[in-house]
PDB file of C-alpha atoms in Angstrom:
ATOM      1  CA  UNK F  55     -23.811  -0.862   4.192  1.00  0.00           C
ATOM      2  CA  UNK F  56     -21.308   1.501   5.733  1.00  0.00           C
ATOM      3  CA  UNK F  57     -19.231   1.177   3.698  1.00  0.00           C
ATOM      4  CA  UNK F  58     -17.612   4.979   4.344  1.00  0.00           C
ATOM      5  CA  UNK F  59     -14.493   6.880   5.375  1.00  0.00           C
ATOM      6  CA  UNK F  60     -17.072   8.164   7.795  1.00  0.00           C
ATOM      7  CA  UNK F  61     -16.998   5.151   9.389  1.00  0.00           C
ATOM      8  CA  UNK F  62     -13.408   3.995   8.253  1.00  0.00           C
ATOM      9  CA  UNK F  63     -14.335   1.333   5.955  1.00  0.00           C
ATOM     10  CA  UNK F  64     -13.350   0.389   2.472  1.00  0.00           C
ATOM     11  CA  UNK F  65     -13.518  -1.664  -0.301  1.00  0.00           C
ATOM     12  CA  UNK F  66     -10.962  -4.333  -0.720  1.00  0.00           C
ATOM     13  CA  UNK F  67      -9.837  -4.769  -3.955  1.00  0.00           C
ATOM     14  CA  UNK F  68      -8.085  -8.075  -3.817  1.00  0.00           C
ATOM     15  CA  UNK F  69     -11.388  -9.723  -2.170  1.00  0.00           C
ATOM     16  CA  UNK F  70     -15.339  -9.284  -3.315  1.00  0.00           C
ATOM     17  CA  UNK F  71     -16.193 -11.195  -0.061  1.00  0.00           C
ATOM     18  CA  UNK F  72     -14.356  -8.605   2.591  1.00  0.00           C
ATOM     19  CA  UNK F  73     -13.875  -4.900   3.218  1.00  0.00           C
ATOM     20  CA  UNK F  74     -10.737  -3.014   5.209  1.00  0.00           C
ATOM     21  CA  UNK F  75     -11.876  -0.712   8.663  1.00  0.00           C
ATOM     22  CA  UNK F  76      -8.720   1.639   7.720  1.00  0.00           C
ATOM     23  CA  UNK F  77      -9.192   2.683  11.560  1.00  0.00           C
ATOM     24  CA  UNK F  78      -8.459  -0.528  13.223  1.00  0.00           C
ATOM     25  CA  UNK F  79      -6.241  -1.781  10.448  1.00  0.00           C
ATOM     26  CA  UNK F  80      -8.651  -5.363  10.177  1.00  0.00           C
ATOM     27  CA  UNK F  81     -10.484  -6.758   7.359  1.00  0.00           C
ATOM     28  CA  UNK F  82     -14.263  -7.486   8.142  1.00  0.00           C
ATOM     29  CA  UNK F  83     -16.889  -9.798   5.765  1.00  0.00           C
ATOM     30  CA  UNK F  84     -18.665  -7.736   3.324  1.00  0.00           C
ATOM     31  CA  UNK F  85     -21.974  -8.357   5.140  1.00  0.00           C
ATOM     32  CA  UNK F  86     -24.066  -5.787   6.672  1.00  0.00           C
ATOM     33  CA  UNK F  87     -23.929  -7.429  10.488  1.00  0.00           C
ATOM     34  CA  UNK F  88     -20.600  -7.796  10.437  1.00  0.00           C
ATOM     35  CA  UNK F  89     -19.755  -4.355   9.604  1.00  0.00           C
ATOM     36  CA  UNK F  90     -22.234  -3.085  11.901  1.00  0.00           C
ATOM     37  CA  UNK F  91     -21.056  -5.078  14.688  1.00  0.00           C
ATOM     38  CA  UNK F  92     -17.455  -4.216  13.891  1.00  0.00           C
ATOM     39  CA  UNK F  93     -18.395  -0.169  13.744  1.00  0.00           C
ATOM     40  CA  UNK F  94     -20.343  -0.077  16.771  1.00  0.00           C
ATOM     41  CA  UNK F  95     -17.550  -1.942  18.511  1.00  0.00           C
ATOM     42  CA  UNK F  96     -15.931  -0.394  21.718  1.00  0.00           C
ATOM     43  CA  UNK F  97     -12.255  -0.660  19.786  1.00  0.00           C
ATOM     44  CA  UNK F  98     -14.008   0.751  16.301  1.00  0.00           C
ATOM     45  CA  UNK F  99     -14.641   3.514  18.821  1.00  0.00           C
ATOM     46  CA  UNK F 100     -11.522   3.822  20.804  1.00  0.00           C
ATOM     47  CA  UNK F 101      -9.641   4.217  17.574  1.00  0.00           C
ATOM     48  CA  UNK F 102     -11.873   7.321  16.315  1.00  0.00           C
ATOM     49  CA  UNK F 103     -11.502   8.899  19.753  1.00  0.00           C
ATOM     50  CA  UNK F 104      -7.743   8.272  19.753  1.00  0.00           C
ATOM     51  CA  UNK F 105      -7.037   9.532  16.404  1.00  0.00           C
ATOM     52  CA  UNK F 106      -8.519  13.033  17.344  1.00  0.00           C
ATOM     53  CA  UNK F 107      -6.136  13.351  20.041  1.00  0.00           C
ATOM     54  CA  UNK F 108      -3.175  12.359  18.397  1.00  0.00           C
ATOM     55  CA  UNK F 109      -3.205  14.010  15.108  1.00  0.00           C
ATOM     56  CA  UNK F 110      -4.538  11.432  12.540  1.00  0.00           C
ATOM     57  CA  UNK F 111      -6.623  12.095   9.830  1.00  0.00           C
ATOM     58  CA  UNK F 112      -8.196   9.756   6.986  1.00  0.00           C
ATOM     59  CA  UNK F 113      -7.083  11.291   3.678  1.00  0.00           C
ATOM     60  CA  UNK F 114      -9.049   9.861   0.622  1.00  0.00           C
ATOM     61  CA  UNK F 115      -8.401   5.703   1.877  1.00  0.00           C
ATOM     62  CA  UNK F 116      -5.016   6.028   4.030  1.00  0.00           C
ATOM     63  CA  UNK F 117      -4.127   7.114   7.514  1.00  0.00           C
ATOM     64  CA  UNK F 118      -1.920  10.524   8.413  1.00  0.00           C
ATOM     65  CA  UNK F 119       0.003  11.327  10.974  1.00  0.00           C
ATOM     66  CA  UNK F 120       0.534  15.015  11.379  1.00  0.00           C
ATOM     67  CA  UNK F 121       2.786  15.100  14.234  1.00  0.00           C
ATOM     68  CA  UNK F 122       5.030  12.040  12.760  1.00  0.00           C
ATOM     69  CA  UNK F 123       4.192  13.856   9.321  1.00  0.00           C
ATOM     70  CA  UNK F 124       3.925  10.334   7.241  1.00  0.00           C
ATOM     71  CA  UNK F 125       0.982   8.023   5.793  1.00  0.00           C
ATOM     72  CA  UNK F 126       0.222   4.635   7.859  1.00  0.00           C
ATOM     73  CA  UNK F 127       0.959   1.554   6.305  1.00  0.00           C
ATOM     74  CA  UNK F 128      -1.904  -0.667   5.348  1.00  0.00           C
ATOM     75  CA  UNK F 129      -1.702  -2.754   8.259  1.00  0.00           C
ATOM     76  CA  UNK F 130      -0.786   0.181  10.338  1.00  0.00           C
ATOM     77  CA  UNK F 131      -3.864   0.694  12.842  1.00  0.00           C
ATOM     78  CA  UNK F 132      -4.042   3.676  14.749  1.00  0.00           C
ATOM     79  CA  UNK F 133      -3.255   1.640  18.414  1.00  0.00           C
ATOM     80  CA  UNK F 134      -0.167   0.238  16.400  1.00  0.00           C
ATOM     81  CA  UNK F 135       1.269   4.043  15.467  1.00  0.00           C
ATOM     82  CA  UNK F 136       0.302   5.724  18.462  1.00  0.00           C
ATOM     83  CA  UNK F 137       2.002   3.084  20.374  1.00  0.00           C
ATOM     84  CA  UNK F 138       5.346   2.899  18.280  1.00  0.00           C
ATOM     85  CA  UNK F 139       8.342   4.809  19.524  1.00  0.00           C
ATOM     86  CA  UNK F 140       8.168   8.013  17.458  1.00  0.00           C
ATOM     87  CA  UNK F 141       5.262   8.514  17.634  1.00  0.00           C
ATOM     88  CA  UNK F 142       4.812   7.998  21.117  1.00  0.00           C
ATOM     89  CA  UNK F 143       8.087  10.439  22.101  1.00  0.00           C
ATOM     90  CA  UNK F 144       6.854  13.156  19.944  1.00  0.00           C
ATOM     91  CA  UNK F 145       3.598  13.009  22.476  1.00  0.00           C
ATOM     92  CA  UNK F 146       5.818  12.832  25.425  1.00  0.00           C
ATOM     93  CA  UNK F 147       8.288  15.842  24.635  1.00  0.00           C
ATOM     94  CA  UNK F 148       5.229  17.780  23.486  1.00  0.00           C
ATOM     95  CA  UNK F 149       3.204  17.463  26.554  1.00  0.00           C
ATOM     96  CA  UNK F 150       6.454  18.244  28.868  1.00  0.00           C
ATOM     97  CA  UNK F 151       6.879  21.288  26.808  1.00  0.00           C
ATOM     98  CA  UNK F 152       3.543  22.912  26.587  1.00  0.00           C
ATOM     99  CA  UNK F 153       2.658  21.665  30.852  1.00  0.00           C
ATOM    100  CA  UNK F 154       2.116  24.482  32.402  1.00  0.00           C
ATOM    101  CA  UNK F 155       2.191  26.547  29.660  1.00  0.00           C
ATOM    102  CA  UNK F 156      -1.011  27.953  29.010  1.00  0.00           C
ATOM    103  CA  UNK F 157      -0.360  26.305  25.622  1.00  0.00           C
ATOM    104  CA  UNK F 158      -3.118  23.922  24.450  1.00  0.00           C
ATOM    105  CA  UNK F 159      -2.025  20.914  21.875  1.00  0.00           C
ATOM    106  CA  UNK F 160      -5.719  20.243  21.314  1.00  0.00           C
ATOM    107  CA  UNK F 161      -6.971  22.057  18.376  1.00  0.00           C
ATOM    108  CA  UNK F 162      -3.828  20.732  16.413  1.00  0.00           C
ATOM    109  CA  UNK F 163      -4.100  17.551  17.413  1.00  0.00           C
ATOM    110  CA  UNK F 164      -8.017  17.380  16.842  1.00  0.00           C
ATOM    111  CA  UNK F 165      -7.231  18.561  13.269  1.00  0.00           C
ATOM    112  CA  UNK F 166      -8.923  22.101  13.776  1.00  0.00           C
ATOM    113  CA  UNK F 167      -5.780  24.077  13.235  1.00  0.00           C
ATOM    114  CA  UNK F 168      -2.163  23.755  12.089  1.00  0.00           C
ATOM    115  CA  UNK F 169      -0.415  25.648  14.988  1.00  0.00           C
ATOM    116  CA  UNK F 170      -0.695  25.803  18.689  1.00  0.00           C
ATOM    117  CA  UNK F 171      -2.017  28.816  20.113  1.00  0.00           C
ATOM    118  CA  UNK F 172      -0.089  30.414  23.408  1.00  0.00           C
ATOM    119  CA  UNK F 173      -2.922  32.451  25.543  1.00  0.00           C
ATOM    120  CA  UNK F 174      -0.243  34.254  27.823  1.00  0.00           C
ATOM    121  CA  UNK F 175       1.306  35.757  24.959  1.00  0.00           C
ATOM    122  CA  UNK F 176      -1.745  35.779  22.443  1.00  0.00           C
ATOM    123  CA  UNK F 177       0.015  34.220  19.205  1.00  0.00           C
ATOM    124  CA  UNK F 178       0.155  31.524  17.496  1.00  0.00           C
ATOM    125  CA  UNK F 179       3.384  29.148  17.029  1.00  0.00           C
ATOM    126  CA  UNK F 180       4.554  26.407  14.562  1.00  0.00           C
ATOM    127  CA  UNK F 181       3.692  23.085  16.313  1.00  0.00           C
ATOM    128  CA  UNK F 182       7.413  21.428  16.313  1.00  0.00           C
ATOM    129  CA  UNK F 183       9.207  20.444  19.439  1.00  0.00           C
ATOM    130  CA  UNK F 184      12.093  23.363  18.555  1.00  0.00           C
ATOM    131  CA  UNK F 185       9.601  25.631  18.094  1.00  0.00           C
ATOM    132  CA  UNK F 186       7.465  25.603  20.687  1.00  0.00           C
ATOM    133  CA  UNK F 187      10.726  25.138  22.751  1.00  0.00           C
ATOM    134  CA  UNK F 188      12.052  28.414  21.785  1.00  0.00           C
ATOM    135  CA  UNK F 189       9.063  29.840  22.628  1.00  0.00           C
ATOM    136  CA  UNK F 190       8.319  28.842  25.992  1.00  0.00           C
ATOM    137  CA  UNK F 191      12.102  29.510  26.850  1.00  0.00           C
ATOM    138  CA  UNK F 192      11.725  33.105  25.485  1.00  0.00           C
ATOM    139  CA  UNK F 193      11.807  36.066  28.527  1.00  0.00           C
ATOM    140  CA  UNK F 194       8.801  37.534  27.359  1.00  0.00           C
ATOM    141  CA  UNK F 195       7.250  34.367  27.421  1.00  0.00           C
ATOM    142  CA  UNK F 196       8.043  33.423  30.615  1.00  0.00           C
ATOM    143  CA  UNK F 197       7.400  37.129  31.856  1.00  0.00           C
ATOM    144  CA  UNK F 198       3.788  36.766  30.283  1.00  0.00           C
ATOM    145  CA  UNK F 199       3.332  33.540  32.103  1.00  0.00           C
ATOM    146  CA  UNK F 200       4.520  35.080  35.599  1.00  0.00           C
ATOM    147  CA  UNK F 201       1.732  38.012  35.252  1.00  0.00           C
ATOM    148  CA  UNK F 202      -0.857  35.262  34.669  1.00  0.00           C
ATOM    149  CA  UNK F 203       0.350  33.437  37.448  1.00  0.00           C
ATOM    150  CA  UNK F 204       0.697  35.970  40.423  1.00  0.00           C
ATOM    151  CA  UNK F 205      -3.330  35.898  40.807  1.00  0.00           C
ATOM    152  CA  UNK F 206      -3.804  32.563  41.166  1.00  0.00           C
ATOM    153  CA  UNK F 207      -1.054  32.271  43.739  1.00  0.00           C
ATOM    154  CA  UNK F 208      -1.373  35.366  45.884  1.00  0.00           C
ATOM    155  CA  UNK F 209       1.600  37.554  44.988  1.00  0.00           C
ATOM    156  CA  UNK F 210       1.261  41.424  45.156  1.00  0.00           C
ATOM    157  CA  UNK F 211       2.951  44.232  43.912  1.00  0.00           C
ATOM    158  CA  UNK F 212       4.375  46.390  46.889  1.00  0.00           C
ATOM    159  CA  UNK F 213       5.215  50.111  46.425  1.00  0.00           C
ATOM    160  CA  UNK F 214       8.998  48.911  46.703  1.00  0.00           C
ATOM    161  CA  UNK F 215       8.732  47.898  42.559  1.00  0.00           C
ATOM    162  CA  UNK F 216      12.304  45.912  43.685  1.00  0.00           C
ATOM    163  CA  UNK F 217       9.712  43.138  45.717  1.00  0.00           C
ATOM    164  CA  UNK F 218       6.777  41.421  45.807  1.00  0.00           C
ATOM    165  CA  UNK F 219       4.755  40.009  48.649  1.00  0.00           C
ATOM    166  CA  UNK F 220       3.382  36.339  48.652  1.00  0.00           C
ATOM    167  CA  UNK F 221      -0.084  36.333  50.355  1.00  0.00           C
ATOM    168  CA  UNK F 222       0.219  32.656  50.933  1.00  0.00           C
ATOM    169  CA  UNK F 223       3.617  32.289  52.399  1.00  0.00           C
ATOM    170  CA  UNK F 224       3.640  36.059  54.029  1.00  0.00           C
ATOM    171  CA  UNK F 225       6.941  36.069  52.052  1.00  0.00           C
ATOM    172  CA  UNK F 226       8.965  39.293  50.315  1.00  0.00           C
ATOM    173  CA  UNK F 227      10.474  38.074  47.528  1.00  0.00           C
ATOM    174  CA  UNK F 228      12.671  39.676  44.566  1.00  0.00           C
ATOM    175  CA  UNK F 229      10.523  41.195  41.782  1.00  0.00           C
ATOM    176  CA  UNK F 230      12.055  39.408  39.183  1.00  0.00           C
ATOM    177  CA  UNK F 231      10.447  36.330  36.665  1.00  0.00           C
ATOM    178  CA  UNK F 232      12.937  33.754  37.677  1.00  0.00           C
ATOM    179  CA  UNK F 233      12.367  34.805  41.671  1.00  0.00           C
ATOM    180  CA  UNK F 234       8.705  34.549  41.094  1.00  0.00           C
ATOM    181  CA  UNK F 235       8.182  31.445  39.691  1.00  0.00           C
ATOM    182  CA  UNK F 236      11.142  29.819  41.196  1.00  0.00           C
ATOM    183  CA  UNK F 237       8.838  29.985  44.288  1.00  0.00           C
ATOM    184  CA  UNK F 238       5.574  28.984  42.747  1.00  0.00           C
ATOM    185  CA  UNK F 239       7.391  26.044  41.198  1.00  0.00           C
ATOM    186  CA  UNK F 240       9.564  24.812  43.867  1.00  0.00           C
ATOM    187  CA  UNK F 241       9.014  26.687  47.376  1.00  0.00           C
ATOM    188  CA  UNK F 242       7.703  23.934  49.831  1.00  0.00           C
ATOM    189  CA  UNK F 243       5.874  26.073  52.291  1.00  0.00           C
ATOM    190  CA  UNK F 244       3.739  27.712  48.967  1.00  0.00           C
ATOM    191  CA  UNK F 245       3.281  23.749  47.383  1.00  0.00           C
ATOM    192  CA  UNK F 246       2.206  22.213  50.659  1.00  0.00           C
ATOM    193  CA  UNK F 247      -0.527  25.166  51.377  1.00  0.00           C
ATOM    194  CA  UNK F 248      -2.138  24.650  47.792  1.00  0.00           C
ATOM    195  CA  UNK F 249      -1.789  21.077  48.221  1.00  0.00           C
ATOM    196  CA  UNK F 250      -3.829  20.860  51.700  1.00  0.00           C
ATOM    197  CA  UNK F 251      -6.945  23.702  50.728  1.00  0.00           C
ATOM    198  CA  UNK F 252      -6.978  22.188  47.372  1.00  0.00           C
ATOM    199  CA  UNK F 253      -7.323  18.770  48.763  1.00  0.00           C
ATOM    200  CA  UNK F 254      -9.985  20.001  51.464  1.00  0.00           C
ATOM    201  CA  UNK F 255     -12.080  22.189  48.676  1.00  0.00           C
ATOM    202  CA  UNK F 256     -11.756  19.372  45.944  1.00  0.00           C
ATOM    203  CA  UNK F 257     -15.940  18.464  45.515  1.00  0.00           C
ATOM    204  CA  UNK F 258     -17.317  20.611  47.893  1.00  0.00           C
ATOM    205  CA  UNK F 259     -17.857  23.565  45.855  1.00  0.00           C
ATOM    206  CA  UNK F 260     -15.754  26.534  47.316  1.00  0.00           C
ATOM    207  CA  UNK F 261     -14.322  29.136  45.748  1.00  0.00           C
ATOM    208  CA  UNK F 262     -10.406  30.466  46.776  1.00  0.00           C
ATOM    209  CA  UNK F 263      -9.896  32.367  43.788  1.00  0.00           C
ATOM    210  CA  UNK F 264     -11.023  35.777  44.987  1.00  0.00           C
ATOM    211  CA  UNK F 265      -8.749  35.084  48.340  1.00  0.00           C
ATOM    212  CA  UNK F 266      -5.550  34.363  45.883  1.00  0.00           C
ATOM    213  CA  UNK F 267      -6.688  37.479  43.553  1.00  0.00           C
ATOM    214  CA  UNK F 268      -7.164  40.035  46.157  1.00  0.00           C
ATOM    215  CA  UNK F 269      -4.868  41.082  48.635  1.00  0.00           C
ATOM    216  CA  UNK F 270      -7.178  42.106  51.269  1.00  0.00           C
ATOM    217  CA  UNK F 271      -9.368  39.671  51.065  1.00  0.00           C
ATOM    218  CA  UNK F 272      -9.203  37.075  54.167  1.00  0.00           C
ATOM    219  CA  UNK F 273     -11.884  34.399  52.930  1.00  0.00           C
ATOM    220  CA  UNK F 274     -12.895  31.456  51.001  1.00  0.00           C
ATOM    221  CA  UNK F 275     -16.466  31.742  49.496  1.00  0.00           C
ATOM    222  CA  UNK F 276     -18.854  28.497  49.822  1.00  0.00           C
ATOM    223  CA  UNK F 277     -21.116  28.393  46.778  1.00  0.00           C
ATOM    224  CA  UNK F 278     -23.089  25.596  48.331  1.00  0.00           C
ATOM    225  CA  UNK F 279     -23.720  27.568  51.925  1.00  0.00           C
ATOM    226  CA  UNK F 280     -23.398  30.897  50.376  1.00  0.00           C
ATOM    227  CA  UNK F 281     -21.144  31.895  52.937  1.00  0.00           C
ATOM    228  CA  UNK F 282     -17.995  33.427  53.807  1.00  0.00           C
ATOM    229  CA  UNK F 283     -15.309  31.092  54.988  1.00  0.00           C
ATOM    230  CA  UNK F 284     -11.577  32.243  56.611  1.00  0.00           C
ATOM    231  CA  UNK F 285      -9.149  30.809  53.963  1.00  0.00           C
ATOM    232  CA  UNK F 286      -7.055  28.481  56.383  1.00  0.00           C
ATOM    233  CA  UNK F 287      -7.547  24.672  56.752  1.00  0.00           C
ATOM    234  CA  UNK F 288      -8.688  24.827  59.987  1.00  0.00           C
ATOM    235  CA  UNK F 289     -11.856  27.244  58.993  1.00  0.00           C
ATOM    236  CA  UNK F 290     -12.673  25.145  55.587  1.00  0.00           C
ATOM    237  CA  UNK F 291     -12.194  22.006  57.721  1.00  0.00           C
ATOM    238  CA  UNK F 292     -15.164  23.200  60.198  1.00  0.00           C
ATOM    239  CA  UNK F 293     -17.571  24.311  57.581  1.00  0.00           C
ATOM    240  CA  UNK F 294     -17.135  21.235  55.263  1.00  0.00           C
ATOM    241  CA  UNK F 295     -18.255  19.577  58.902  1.00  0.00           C
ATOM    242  CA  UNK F 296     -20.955  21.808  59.630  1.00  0.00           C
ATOM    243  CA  UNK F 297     -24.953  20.443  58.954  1.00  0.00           C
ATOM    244  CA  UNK F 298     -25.474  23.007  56.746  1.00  0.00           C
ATOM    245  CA  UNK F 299     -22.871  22.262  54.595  1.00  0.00           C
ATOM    246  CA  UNK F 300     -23.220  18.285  54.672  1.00  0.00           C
ATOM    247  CA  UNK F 301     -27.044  18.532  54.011  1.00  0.00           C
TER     248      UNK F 301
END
């Protein structure tokens, strides 16, 4: 009988004829089908999946929350928290925080560490909301992102250190973080290019990122064709056409 906190069941003490799933926050007869049935359930499932990416754990018999920091109630299931208000705006303001980022929520969340780790700037940070807010919003933060961001958007250093030159847009623009990424972020003429070749390349295996990384080079690479292709729509919309790339 699996009767477990692998599986999320328990004993219940008031009844000799039922157990508790602690997951799904049901009680199931104490017979070997039914708990069977009930653990190899799609929602038995769903629960397990959903409480590694939101931060609950099983301690001992109960349900925790680490991002609401509190024990579930008995007849708390994990669809029931993760649904409820707090819960469900500490998720929101997280995510909005860490998008874009290079800040991964994961590894907390999944219950293999207690902080968040920022790649860009190669630390570790206290997973709270004011935390992680101060750190994102910190210059050297946001300088770190810029430098990670200027080769996968095609901008250039120039020999005038007061500029930098935008491959994409053919664009000089002020050597500064804000200037930068105030035109990665919100320029319409750099959005709508990424938005058409990403849209054209999206399944058809070809590769933009040494065009974007290197400032001479003019092309798009086909790993399917193993070919060169000019880095413009009109040039990826021919060879995505072409028999040898459709066959």
């Amino acid at each position: 009988m699996k009767t477990s906190l692998l599986y999320g069941i328990v004993a219940d003490e008031s009844s000799k004829t039922r157990v508790r799933c602690v997951f799904c926050g049901v009680y199931i007869p104490k017979a070997n089908k039914c708990i069977e049935q009930h653990t190899n359930g799609t929602r038995h499932k769903e629960n397990i999946e959903l409480m590694s990416e939101n931060g609950i754990n099983c301690n001992n018999d109960v349900l925790y929350c680490k991002p609401c920091k509190r024990t579930l109630n008995e007849d708390e299931s994990v669809t029931k928290h993760i649904d409820g208000d707090d819960h469900a705006n500490w998720m929101t303001a997280m995510e909005d925080l860490v998008d874009g980022e290079f800040i991964s929520l994961v590894p907390y969340l999944s219950g293999e560490k207690d902080e968040v780790f920022c790649e860009v700037c190669n630390c570790s940070v206290e997973c709270t909301p004011l935390n992680i807010e101060e750190h994102v919003n910190d210059f050297n933060h946001r300088a770190n992102v810029c430098e990670k961001l200027k080769p996968l958007n095609g901008i250039f250093a120039v020999e005038n250190n007061d500029e930098v030159w935008c491959k994409i847009c053919n664009l000089y623009l002020e050597n500064t973080v804000k200037s930068i990424l105030e035109h990665i972020d919100d320029d319409e003429q750099h959005m709508d290019w990424f938005a058409e070749i990403e849209d054209l390349i999206d399944g058809q295996d070809i590769s933009i990122e040494s065009y974007l990384s290197n400032e001479h080079e003019s092309n798009a690479y086909c790993n399917k064709c193993h070919v060169e292709i000019g880095c413009n729509v009109l040039s990826i919309e021919e060879h995505i056409s072409t028999e040898m790339h459709l066959s």
